[in-house]
Coordinates of C-alpha atoms and ligand atoms in Angstrom, one line a residue:
Chain X
X1 CA 13.6 21.7 5.2
X2 CA 11.0 21.2 2.4
X3 CA 8.7 18.4 2.9
X4 CA 6.1 17.4 1.0
X5 CA 4.0 14.8 1.6
X6 CA 0.4 13.4 -0.2
X7 CA -1.8 11.8 1.2
X8 CA -4.6 8.9 0.0
X9 CA -4.7 10.9 -3.4
X10 CA -7.1 10.5 -5.6
X11 CA -8.0 11.7 -8.8
X12 CA -10.6 10.8 -11.6
X13 CA -11.6 13.5 -14.3
X14 CA -15.7 12.3 -14.7
X15 CA -15.9 8.3 -14.8
X16 CA -12.1 7.5 -15.4
X17 CA -10.3 6.5 -12.4
X18 CA -6.7 8.3 -13.2
X19 CA -5.0 8.4 -9.7
X20 CA -5.9 6.0 -6.5
X21 CA -4.3 5.7 -3.1
X22 CA -1.5 8.0 -3.9
X23 CA 0.3 8.5 -0.4
X24 CA 4.0 9.3 -0.7
X25 CA 6.3 11.4 1.9
X26 CA 9.0 13.0 0.0
X27 CA 12.1 14.2 1.8
X28 CA 14.0 17.4 1.7
X29 CA 16.7 17.3 -0.2
X30 CA 15.7 14.0 -2.4
X31 CA 15.6 14.4 -6.3
X32 CA 11.7 11.7 -7.0
X33 CA 12.2 10.8 -10.8
X34 CA 8.0 9.3 -11.1
X35 CA 8.2 6.8 -13.7
X36 CA 5.1 4.9 -15.8
X37 CA 3.5 3.6 -18.5
X38 CA 1.9 6.8 -20.8
X39 CA -2.0 7.6 -19.8
X40 CA -1.0 6.5 -16.6
X41 CA -1.4 10.0 -14.8
X42 CA 2.4 11.2 -13.9
X43 CA 1.2 14.2 -15.7
X44 CA -1.7 14.4 -13.6
X45 CA 0.5 13.9 -10.4
X46 CA 2.8 16.2 -11.4
X47 CA 0.0 19.4 -12.6
X48 CA -1.4 18.4 -9.1
X49 CA 1.4 18.9 -6.9
X50 CA 1.6 22.4 -8.2
X51 CA -1.7 23.5 -7.9
X52 CA -2.7 23.2 -11.9
X53 CA -5.4 20.7 -10.8
X54 CA -7.3 19.8 -7.0
X55 CA -6.8 16.1 -6.1
X56 CA -10.7 14.5 -6.3
X57 CA -9.9 13.7 -2.6
X58 CA -6.9 12.8 0.1
X59 CA -4.4 15.7 0.4
X60 CA -1.0 17.8 -0.5
X61 CA 0.5 19.6 3.0
X62 CA 4.0 21.6 2.3
X63 CA 6.4 21.4 5.0
X64 CA 2.6 20.2 6.8
X65 CA 0.6 23.0 5.7
X66 CA -1.6 22.1 2.5
X67 CA -0.9 23.7 -0.9
X68 CA -2.1 26.7 -2.2
X69 CA -4.6 25.6 -5.1
X70 CA -2.2 27.5 -7.4
X71 CA 0.7 28.2 -8.9
X72 CA 3.1 29.7 -7.3
X73 CA 6.6 30.7 -6.5
X74 CA 7.3 28.0 -4.3
X75 CA 6.1 25.4 -6.5
X76 CA 8.8 25.9 -9.5
X77 CA 8.9 23.6 -12.7
X78 CA 10.0 22.8 -16.3
X79 CA 7.9 21.6 -18.5
X80 CA 9.3 19.6 -22.2
X81 CA 8.1 22.5 -23.9
X82 CA 7.0 26.2 -23.6
X83 CA 8.8 27.3 -20.4
X84 CA 10.5 30.3 -21.2
X85 CA 8.9 33.4 -22.5
X86 CA 10.0 34.2 -26.5
X87 CA 9.4 37.4 -26.6
X88 CA 12.7 38.4 -23.7
X89 CA 16.4 37.6 -24.4
X90 CA 18.5 34.8 -22.4
X91 CA 19.0 37.0 -19.8
X92 CA 15.9 38.4 -19.4
X93 CA 14.1 35.2 -18.6
X94 CA 16.6 34.7 -16.2
X95 CA 15.7 38.0 -14.6
X96 CA 12.1 38.4 -15.0
X97 CA 11.8 36.0 -11.7
X98 CA 13.3 38.5 -9.4
X99 CA 11.4 41.1 -11.7
X100 CA 8.5 39.9 -10.5
X101 CA 9.0 39.5 -7.3
X102 CA 10.7 43.1 -5.6
X103 CA 8.8 45.4 -8.4
X104 CA 4.9 44.4 -7.5
X105 CA 3.7 46.8 -10.1
X106 CA 6.4 48.2 -13.0
X107 CA 7.2 44.5 -13.1
X108 CA 10.3 46.1 -13.5
X109 CA 13.8 46.4 -11.6
X110 CA 15.7 49.7 -12.5
X111 CA 19.8 51.1 -10.9
X112 CA 21.1 48.6 -8.0
X113 CA 18.7 46.4 -7.9
X114 CA 18.6 45.5 -11.5
X115 CA 22.0 45.1 -11.7
X116 CA 21.8 43.5 -8.2
X117 CA 19.4 41.0 -10.0
X118 CA 21.9 41.1 -13.3
X119 CA 24.9 40.0 -11.4
X120 CA 22.5 36.7 -9.7
X121 CA 20.9 36.0 -13.6
X122 CA 25.1 35.8 -14.5
X123 CA 26.4 33.2 -12.1
X124 CA 23.5 31.4 -13.1
X125 CA 23.1 31.8 -16.8
X126 CA 27.1 30.6 -16.7
X127 CA 25.7 27.7 -13.9
X128 CA 24.1 25.9 -16.8
X129 CA 26.5 26.8 -19.7
X130 CA 24.5 29.6 -21.1
X131 CA 26.6 33.0 -20.5
X132 CA 27.5 34.4 -24.3
X133 CA 24.3 33.7 -25.5
X134 CA 22.4 36.7 -23.1
X135 CA 21.3 39.3 -25.9
X136 CA 19.6 36.3 -28.2
X137 CA 15.9 35.6 -28.2
X138 CA 14.7 31.9 -27.5
X139 CA 14.3 31.0 -30.8
X140 CA 17.8 31.6 -31.7
X141 CA 18.1 29.1 -29.1
X142 CA 18.8 24.4 -29.3
X143 CA 16.4 22.6 -27.5
X144 CA 19.0 21.6 -25.3
X145 CA 19.2 25.5 -24.5
X146 CA 16.3 26.5 -23.7
X147 CA 16.0 23.7 -21.7
X148 CA 18.9 24.6 -19.5
X149 CA 17.5 28.1 -19.8
X150 CA 14.7 26.8 -18.5
X151 CA 16.1 25.4 -15.0
X152 CA 18.2 28.9 -14.6
X153 CA 15.2 30.4 -15.6
X154 CA 13.3 28.4 -11.7
X155 CA 16.0 28.3 -9.9
X156 CA 16.2 32.1 -10.3
X157 CA 13.0 32.4 -8.4
X158 CA 14.2 30.0 -5.2
X159 CA 11.4 27.4 -5.2
X160 CA 11.0 25.2 -3.1
X161 CA 10.2 22.2 -5.4
X162 CA 10.8 22.0 -8.9
X163 CA 8.4 20.0 -11.1
X164 CA 10.3 18.4 -14.1
X165 CA 7.4 16.9 -16.3
X166 CA 9.9 15.5 -19.1
X167 CA 12.4 18.1 -19.4
X168 CA 14.8 16.5 -21.1
X169 CA 11.9 13.7 -23.7
X170 CA 13.0 16.0 -26.6
X171 CA 16.2 16.0 -27.1
X172 CA 19.0 13.6 -28.8
X173 CA 21.0 11.4 -26.5
X174 CA 23.7 13.8 -27.3
X175 CA 22.5 16.7 -25.7
X176 CA 20.5 14.8 -23.2
X177 CA 23.8 13.5 -21.5
X178 CA 25.1 17.0 -21.6
X179 CA 21.9 18.0 -19.4
X180 CA 22.4 15.4 -18.0
X181 CA 25.0 16.4 -15.9
X182 CA 24.2 20.5 -16.4
X183 CA 20.5 18.4 -14.0
X184 CA 23.0 16.2 -11.4
X185 CA 25.1 19.6 -10.9
X186 CA 22.8 21.7 -9.5
X187 CA 20.8 19.3 -7.2
X188 CA 24.1 18.8 -6.6
X189 CA 24.8 22.4 -5.5
X190 CA 21.4 23.8 -4.5
X191 CA 20.6 21.7 -2.4
X192 CA 17.1 21.2 -4.2
X193 CA 14.4 19.0 -3.2
X194 CA 13.5 17.6 -7.5
X195 CA 10.8 16.2 -8.9
X196 CA 11.2 14.5 -12.4
X197 CA 8.3 13.2 -14.4
X198 CA 10.4 10.8 -17.0
X199 CA 10.1 7.8 -19.8
X200 CA 14.0 6.5 -19.8
X201 CA 14.3 4.6 -16.9
X202 CA 17.8 5.3 -16.8
X203 CA 17.6 8.9 -16.8
X204 CA 15.0 8.6 -13.3
X205 CA 17.8 6.4 -12.3
X206 CA 20.6 8.4 -13.4
X207 CA 19.3 11.3 -11.8
X208 CA 16.8 9.9 -8.6
X209 CA 17.7 9.3 -5.3
X210 CA 14.4 7.6 -4.9
X211 CA 12.8 6.4 -8.4
X212 CA 8.7 5.6 -8.0
X213 CA 6.2 3.8 -9.9
X214 CA 3.1 4.4 -11.1
X215 CA 1.3 1.2 -12.5
X216 CA -2.8 0.2 -13.4
X217 CA -2.7 -3.3 -10.9
X218 CA -5.6 -4.1 -13.4
X219 CA -5.5 -3.4 -17.3
X220 CA -8.4 -5.6 -18.1
X221 CA -10.4 -2.9 -21.3
X222 CA -13.2 -3.9 -19.3
X223 CA -12.0 -2.9 -15.9
X224 CA -9.2 0.0 -17.5
X225 CA -11.6 2.6 -16.5
X226 CA -12.6 2.1 -12.5
X227 CA -9.3 1.8 -11.7
X228 CA -6.5 4.4 -11.5
X229 CA -2.5 3.8 -11.5
X230 CA -1.4 3.6 -7.7
X231 CA 2.8 3.3 -6.4
X232 CA 3.5 0.1 -7.4
X233 CA 7.4 0.8 -7.1
X234 CA 9.6 2.9 -5.0
X235 CA 12.8 2.2 -5.0
X236 CA 15.8 4.0 -3.3
X237 CA 18.8 4.4 -6.3
X238 CA 22.0 2.4 -5.4
X239 CA 24.0 3.8 -4.7
X240 CA 23.1 6.6 -2.8
X241 CA 23.5 10.4 -3.6
X242 CA 24.6 12.9 -1.3
X243 CA 23.7 16.7 -2.0
X244 CA 27.0 19.0 -1.0
X245 CA 25.2 21.1 2.0
X246 CA 22.5 19.7 3.1
X247 CA 19.3 22.3 2.6
X248 CA 19.2 24.6 5.9
X249 CA 17.2 27.5 4.5
X250 CA 17.0 30.1 0.9
X251 CA 20.6 30.9 1.4
X252 CA 22.6 28.4 0.0
X253 CA 21.6 30.0 -3.6
X254 CA 23.6 33.0 -1.9
X255 CA 26.9 31.8 -0.7
X256 CA 27.0 30.0 -3.4
X257 CA 27.6 30.8 -7.0
X258 CA 30.6 31.4 -8.1
X259 CA 31.6 27.7 -7.0
X260 CA 28.4 27.4 -9.2
X261 CA 30.0 28.4 -12.3
X262 CA 33.0 26.9 -11.7
X263 CA 32.2 23.5 -10.7
X264 CA 29.2 23.4 -13.5
X265 CA 30.6 25.2 -16.5
X266 CA 33.6 22.2 -15.8
X267 CA 30.7 19.5 -16.4
X268 CA 29.0 20.7 -19.3
X269 CA 31.9 21.9 -21.1
Chain B
X1 CA 9.3 18.3 -62.0
X2 CA 5.7 19.0 -60.3
X3 CA 4.6 22.5 -61.6
X4 CA 3.8 22.8 -57.7
X5 CA 7.9 22.6 -56.7
X6 CA 9.3 25.0 -58.9
X7 CA 9.9 27.5 -58.0
X8 CA 10.4 30.9 -60.9
X9 CA 14.3 32.4 -59.9
X10 CA 13.7 37.0 -58.5
X11 CA 13.6 38.1 -62.2
X12 CA 11.1 35.7 -63.3
X13 CA 9.4 37.2 -59.8
X14 CA 9.6 40.2 -60.7
X15 CA 8.4 40.3 -63.7
X16 CA 5.7 37.9 -63.0
X17 CA 4.7 39.9 -60.1
X18 CA 4.3 43.7 -62.7
X19 CA 2.6 41.7 -65.2
X20 CA -1.7 42.4 -64.1
X21 CA -0.2 45.5 -63.1
X22 CA 1.5 46.2 -66.8
X23 CA -1.5 45.0 -68.4
X24 CA -4.6 46.2 -66.5
X25 CA -2.6 50.1 -67.4
X26 CA -2.2 48.6 -71.5
X27 CA -5.7 47.8 -71.7
X28 CA -6.9 50.9 -70.3
X29 CA -4.8 52.8 -72.0
X30 CA -6.0 51.7 -75.3
X31 CA -9.6 51.6 -74.5
X32 CA -9.1 55.0 -73.2
X33 CA -7.2 55.8 -76.5
X34 CA -9.9 54.3 -78.7
X35 CA -13.2 55.9 -77.1
X36 CA -11.4 59.5 -77.5
X37 CA -10.5 58.7 -80.8
X38 CA -13.6 58.4 -81.5
X39 CA -15.5 60.6 -79.2
X40 CA -13.4 63.9 -78.0
X41 CA -15.8 64.9 -75.5
X42 CA -15.6 60.8 -73.9
X43 CA -16.6 61.1 -70.8
X44 CA -16.0 57.0 -68.8
X45 CA -12.2 56.9 -70.3
X46 CA -10.8 59.5 -69.1
X47 CA -6.8 60.0 -70.5
X48 CA -3.7 60.1 -68.3
X49 CA -3.5 64.4 -69.5
X50 CA -7.2 64.5 -69.0
X51 CA -6.5 63.3 -65.5
X52 CA -3.3 65.5 -64.7
X53 CA -6.0 68.3 -65.2
X54 CA -8.7 67.7 -63.9
X55 CA -6.3 67.1 -60.0
X56 CA -4.5 70.0 -60.7
X57 CA -6.9 71.7 -59.6
X58 CA -7.5 69.6 -57.0
X59 CA -4.0 69.4 -55.8
X60 CA -3.4 73.1 -56.4
X61 CA -5.3 75.8 -56.8
X62 CA -7.7 77.1 -53.2
X63 CA -11.3 75.5 -53.7
X64 CA -13.3 79.9 -54.7
X65 CA -15.9 78.2 -52.0
X66 CA -14.2 76.7 -48.4
X67 CA -10.1 78.7 -49.6
X68 CA -8.7 75.3 -49.5
X69 CA -7.3 73.0 -51.6
X70 CA -9.2 69.7 -52.2
X71 CA -7.5 67.0 -52.8
X72 CA -5.3 68.3 -49.0
X73 CA -8.0 68.6 -47.3
X74 CA -10.3 65.7 -48.5
X75 CA -6.9 63.6 -47.5
X76 CA -6.3 65.5 -44.4
X77 CA -10.0 64.6 -42.8
X78 CA -10.3 61.2 -44.4
X79 CA -7.2 60.1 -42.4
X80 CA -8.5 61.9 -39.1
X81 CA -11.7 59.9 -39.2
X82 CA -10.3 56.4 -40.6
X83 CA -7.2 57.2 -37.3
X84 CA -10.0 57.8 -35.4
X85 CA -12.2 55.2 -35.4
X86 CA -9.1 52.9 -36.0
X87 CA -7.2 54.4 -32.6
X88 CA -10.8 53.2 -30.6
X89 CA -11.4 50.0 -31.5
X90 CA -7.6 48.9 -30.9
X91 CA -7.5 50.7 -27.2
X92 CA -11.2 48.5 -27.5
X93 CA -9.8 45.7 -28.2
X94 CA -6.2 45.6 -25.7
X95 CA -8.5 46.5 -22.9
X96 CA -11.4 44.6 -23.4
X97 CA -9.6 41.1 -26.0
X98 CA -6.8 41.1 -23.3
X99 CA -9.1 40.8 -20.2
X100 CA -11.9 38.8 -21.8
X101 CA -8.9 36.7 -22.9
X102 CA -7.2 36.1 -19.3
X103 CA -9.5 37.1 -17.3
X104 CA -12.6 33.6 -17.2
X105 CA -14.9 36.0 -15.5
X106 CA -14.7 38.9 -17.4
X107 CA -14.5 36.7 -20.3
X108 CA -18.0 35.0 -19.5
X109 CA -18.6 39.1 -19.3
X110 CA -17.8 39.6 -22.7
X111 CA -17.4 37.1 -24.3
X112 CA -21.1 36.2 -25.7
X113 CA -22.0 39.2 -26.0
X114 CA -19.5 40.7 -28.0
X115 CA -20.2 37.3 -30.5
X116 CA -23.7 38.5 -30.8
X117 CA -23.3 42.2 -32.0
X118 CA -20.7 41.6 -33.5
X119 CA -23.4 40.1 -36.7
X120 CA -25.0 43.0 -36.7
X121 CA -24.6 44.5 -39.8
X122 CA -22.3 47.2 -39.0
X123 CA -24.1 49.3 -41.7
X124 CA -27.2 48.6 -40.1
X125 CA -25.8 50.5 -37.9
X126 CA -25.3 54.3 -39.8
X127 CA -29.1 55.5 -39.6
X128 CA -29.1 54.9 -36.1
X129 CA -26.0 57.1 -35.7
X130 CA -26.9 60.0 -37.8
X131 CA -30.2 59.7 -35.3
X132 CA -28.2 59.5 -32.1
X133 CA -25.5 61.8 -32.6
X134 CA -25.7 63.4 -36.0
X135 CA -24.2 64.0 -38.7
X136 CA -20.7 65.2 -38.2
X137 CA -17.5 63.7 -37.6
X138 CA -19.2 61.4 -34.0
X139 CA -21.2 59.1 -36.8
X140 CA -18.4 58.3 -38.4
X141 CA -16.1 57.7 -36.5
X142 CA -18.0 55.4 -34.3
X143 CA -19.3 53.6 -37.6
X144 CA -16.0 53.1 -37.8
X145 CA -14.4 51.8 -34.6
X146 CA -18.4 50.1 -34.3
X147 CA -17.1 48.4 -37.8
X148 CA -13.3 47.3 -35.9
X149 CA -13.6 46.4 -32.7
X150 CA -15.5 43.3 -32.4
X151 CA -13.0 42.0 -35.4
X152 CA -10.1 43.2 -33.1
X153 CA -11.0 42.3 -29.8
X154 CA -12.2 38.7 -31.2
X155 CA -9.1 38.2 -32.2
X156 CA -6.6 39.4 -29.4
X157 CA -8.9 37.5 -27.1
X158 CA -8.0 34.3 -29.0
X159 CA -4.4 35.9 -29.5
X160 CA -4.2 36.0 -26.1
X161 CA -6.5 32.2 -25.8
X162 CA -3.2 30.7 -27.4
X163 CA -0.2 31.9 -24.9
X164 CA 0.4 28.3 -24.4
X165 CA -0.7 27.5 -20.6
X166 CA 2.8 26.0 -19.3
X167 CA 3.7 29.1 -19.8
X168 CA 1.2 31.1 -18.0
X169 CA 2.1 28.8 -14.9
X170 CA 5.3 29.5 -15.1
X171 CA 4.8 32.9 -15.1
X172 CA 2.5 32.2 -11.7
X173 CA 5.6 29.6 -10.5
X174 CA 8.6 32.8 -11.1
X175 CA 5.6 34.5 -8.4
X176 CA 3.9 36.4 -11.2
X177 CA 0.6 38.4 -9.7
X178 CA -2.4 38.9 -12.4
X179 CA -1.5 42.6 -12.8
X180 CA 2.4 41.4 -13.9
X181 CA 1.9 39.0 -16.1
X182 CA -1.1 40.7 -17.7
X183 CA 2.0 44.2 -18.4
X184 CA 4.5 41.3 -18.7
X185 CA 3.1 38.1 -20.2
X186 CA 0.2 38.5 -22.1
X187 CA 0.5 42.2 -24.0
X188 CA 3.7 42.3 -25.0
X189 CA 3.0 38.6 -27.1
X190 CA 0.1 40.2 -27.7
X191 CA 1.0 44.0 -29.8
X192 CA 3.1 41.6 -32.3
X193 CA -0.6 40.3 -33.0
X194 CA -2.2 43.3 -32.3
X195 CA -0.8 45.0 -35.2
X196 CA -1.8 41.8 -37.4
X197 CA -5.0 42.2 -36.6
X198 CA -4.9 46.0 -37.2
X199 CA -4.7 45.6 -40.7
X200 CA -6.4 43.1 -41.5
X201 CA -9.4 45.6 -39.4
X202 CA -7.7 48.5 -41.7
X203 CA -9.5 47.0 -44.8
X204 CA -13.4 46.8 -43.4
X205 CA -12.5 50.4 -42.1
X206 CA -12.5 52.3 -45.3
X207 CA -15.5 50.5 -46.6
X208 CA -16.7 51.7 -43.9
X209 CA -14.7 55.3 -43.7
X210 CA -16.1 55.7 -47.6
X211 CA -19.2 54.2 -47.1
X212 CA -19.9 57.2 -44.4
X213 CA -19.0 59.6 -45.8
X214 CA -21.0 59.1 -49.6
X215 CA -24.2 58.7 -47.4
X216 CA -23.6 62.8 -44.7
X217 CA -20.2 64.5 -44.8
X218 CA -19.1 67.4 -46.5
X219 CA -15.8 66.8 -47.4
X220 CA -13.6 63.7 -47.4
X221 CA -12.4 61.3 -50.0
X222 CA -15.4 59.4 -50.4
X223 CA -17.6 62.6 -50.1
X224 CA -16.0 64.1 -53.3
X225 CA -15.9 61.0 -54.8
X226 CA -19.3 60.3 -55.4
X227 CA -20.1 64.3 -55.0
X228 CA -18.4 63.7 -58.5
X229 CA -20.3 60.7 -59.9
X230 CA -23.0 62.9 -60.5
X231 CA -21.2 65.3 -63.3
X232 CA -19.3 61.2 -64.7
X233 CA -16.5 62.8 -63.7
X234 CA -14.0 59.8 -64.0
X235 CA -11.8 62.3 -64.3
X236 CA -11.7 62.6 -60.5
X237 CA -12.7 59.1 -59.1
X238 CA -9.5 57.4 -60.8
X239 CA -7.4 59.4 -59.3
X240 CA -8.9 59.2 -56.1
X241 CA -9.6 55.3 -55.8
X242 CA -6.0 55.2 -56.5
X243 CA -4.4 57.8 -54.2
X244 CA -6.8 55.2 -51.7
X245 CA -5.6 52.5 -53.3
X246 CA -2.4 53.6 -52.5
X247 CA -3.3 55.1 -48.9
X248 CA -3.6 52.1 -47.6
X249 CA -1.2 50.8 -49.3
X250 CA 1.5 52.1 -47.9
X251 CA -0.3 51.7 -44.5
X252 CA 0.3 48.1 -44.2
X253 CA 3.4 48.3 -45.5
X254 CA 4.0 50.5 -42.5
X255 CA 2.8 48.3 -39.9
X256 CA 4.1 45.4 -41.7
X257 CA 7.9 46.7 -41.5
X258 CA 7.0 48.3 -37.8
X259 CA 6.0 44.2 -36.8
X260 CA 8.9 43.2 -38.3
X261 CA 11.3 46.3 -36.0
X262 CA 10.0 46.4 -32.9
X263 CA 8.9 42.1 -32.5
X264 CA 12.2 40.7 -33.4
X265 CA 11.3 37.4 -31.2
X266 CA 7.9 37.2 -33.5
X267 CA 10.0 35.8 -36.4
X268 CA 10.5 32.7 -37.3
X269 CA 14.3 32.6 -38.4
X270 CA 16.4 35.3 -36.0
X271 CA 20.1 36.6 -36.2
X272 CA 21.8 37.3 -33.4
Ligands
ATP1 N1 -8.2 17.4 -18.2 C1 -8.8 16.2 -18.3 N2 -9.7 15.2 -18.8 C2 -9.2 14.1 -18.8 N3 -8.9 13.4 -19.0 C3 -7.9 13.5 -18.7 C4 -7.2 15.1 -18.3 N4 -6.1 15.2 -18.6 C5 -5.4 13.7 -18.4 N5 -6.7 13.3 -18.6 C6 -7.0 11.9 -18.5 O1 -5.9 11.0 -17.8 C7 -5.3 9.8 -18.1 C8 -3.2 10.4 -16.9 O2 -3.2 11.6 -18.4 P1 -1.7 12.1 -17.9 O3 -1.1 13.0 -18.4 O4 -1.2 12.5 -15.7 O5 -0.7 10.5 -18.6 P2 0.7 10.7 -18.7 O6 1.5 9.8 -17.1 O7 2.0 12.1 -18.1 O8 1.1 10.1 -20.0 P3 2.0 10.2 -20.9 O9 3.5 9.4 -20.3 O10 1.9 9.9 -22.1 O11 2.8 12.0 -20.5 C9 -4.7 10.0 -18.9 O12 -5.6 8.5 -19.8 C10 -5.9 10.6 -20.0 O13 -6.7 10.7 -20.8
MG2 MG1 2.8 13.2 -18.7

């Protein structure tokens, strides 16, 4: 079970108050879509969850414990760009999380360990529809393929929370729909908790179980700096979406791969 | 159509590219012919035959005093100095460049110092080196290292800082330690840039090599050029200059090829 709690979060950059008084509890297994006008602080909020930025005041709890003040394996991420490593092949990009985990000094796996990691990586690549491309470098993939690769790469490490910052913002509409289907399947199958920043309301409602809208209450130019954005709407999406299994520890990914593979590739193709 | 939008065909490109070389060679040949027909003993613009004769002596006739073939021993010693100097500065650039580009504490320690240090014109350090480490190999190698290391270090550090922040954050979310990020994310991405930096650094490296050899040495390509200058031996100087140019060009070519071979992902287009 993974619960993220934000308590009275304020964020200021110098004199500018960006976010004020954010109180939010994200339940395990939910898919929170974060929307709001440009510059209102969505990325800033995500960066605080990531540990890249600290709140000016307030605190963030992950499963009741204060969040580590730097990015770590328990929070996976997919950015709009630069999410995969250009010097690794598709397979290498997915493997690397396991290699970081299991081989602290060399950062590389050999023999049976490597074979086992490759099996898991292939299952994920199959799930995101990239099985046929495992030896390509990211530069040879389309934008949509790169983002699917980034998802597989993040899921390999089995993060407690998956953070997405406009992951599909740069994709054209057709590919976007395809990746939405995939994202939904991954969420249903893997029992993960997701926080996704997006500009696209329909995307927010299609994927999210809950849509949070950030907004500045006062927007007069002379007041802009002094008042930050806060949660203006908190909408439970109807009809409710449910994950296939209730999340009960991290064993899920391990027991499920063949199933995911079949289901998701059916959804993607 | 505007001239900027018009491109020469492949054949025309080759023709245009070779034109300046041919023009230079022809101009030289004419000049040489005219001077020699007026005064056969003229030394300023020797003919190709004269140069070949002089080089034959240096390449294939044992030197009476040292027992070596001067051209080849000059080449070997110069390449050794150049290689050692560049080797040292590549090592410095990699170790300090990567750590100072990646770890804020090391950056604070290294960056201002290197920036100040790189303002010293390297050639002015040469007398200091001669006094401190003597006139032998060490001073020449050090000069090349001192002259190129700051340049390369800065290029590498900059390359590390240019790695998108997202990628470093991503590595951390995959659980990577600082060491793992250096070995598996930073180094592999910096190596092609290191090769680019090495190609650039080779230009000043040659300058420092030849200068050091000209000032204090008893062997080497630069030494020979400045030695025979006293006798106006253009028939040796010109082939030596051409030879150095050829060596520099071959090194550059090798590095460019290495970069393409070793780092296929670094290229914009990609064949799968
Ligand atoms: N490092 C920083 N230093 C100073 N101000 C910053 C910094 N990062 C963000 N800001 C400011 O904080 C505000 C919120 O930025 P943020 O990037 O979070 O917006 P956003 O909601 O993600 O916008 P967009 O939808 O355009 O991505 C902006 O006004 C921005 O200028
Ligand atoms: Mg943003």
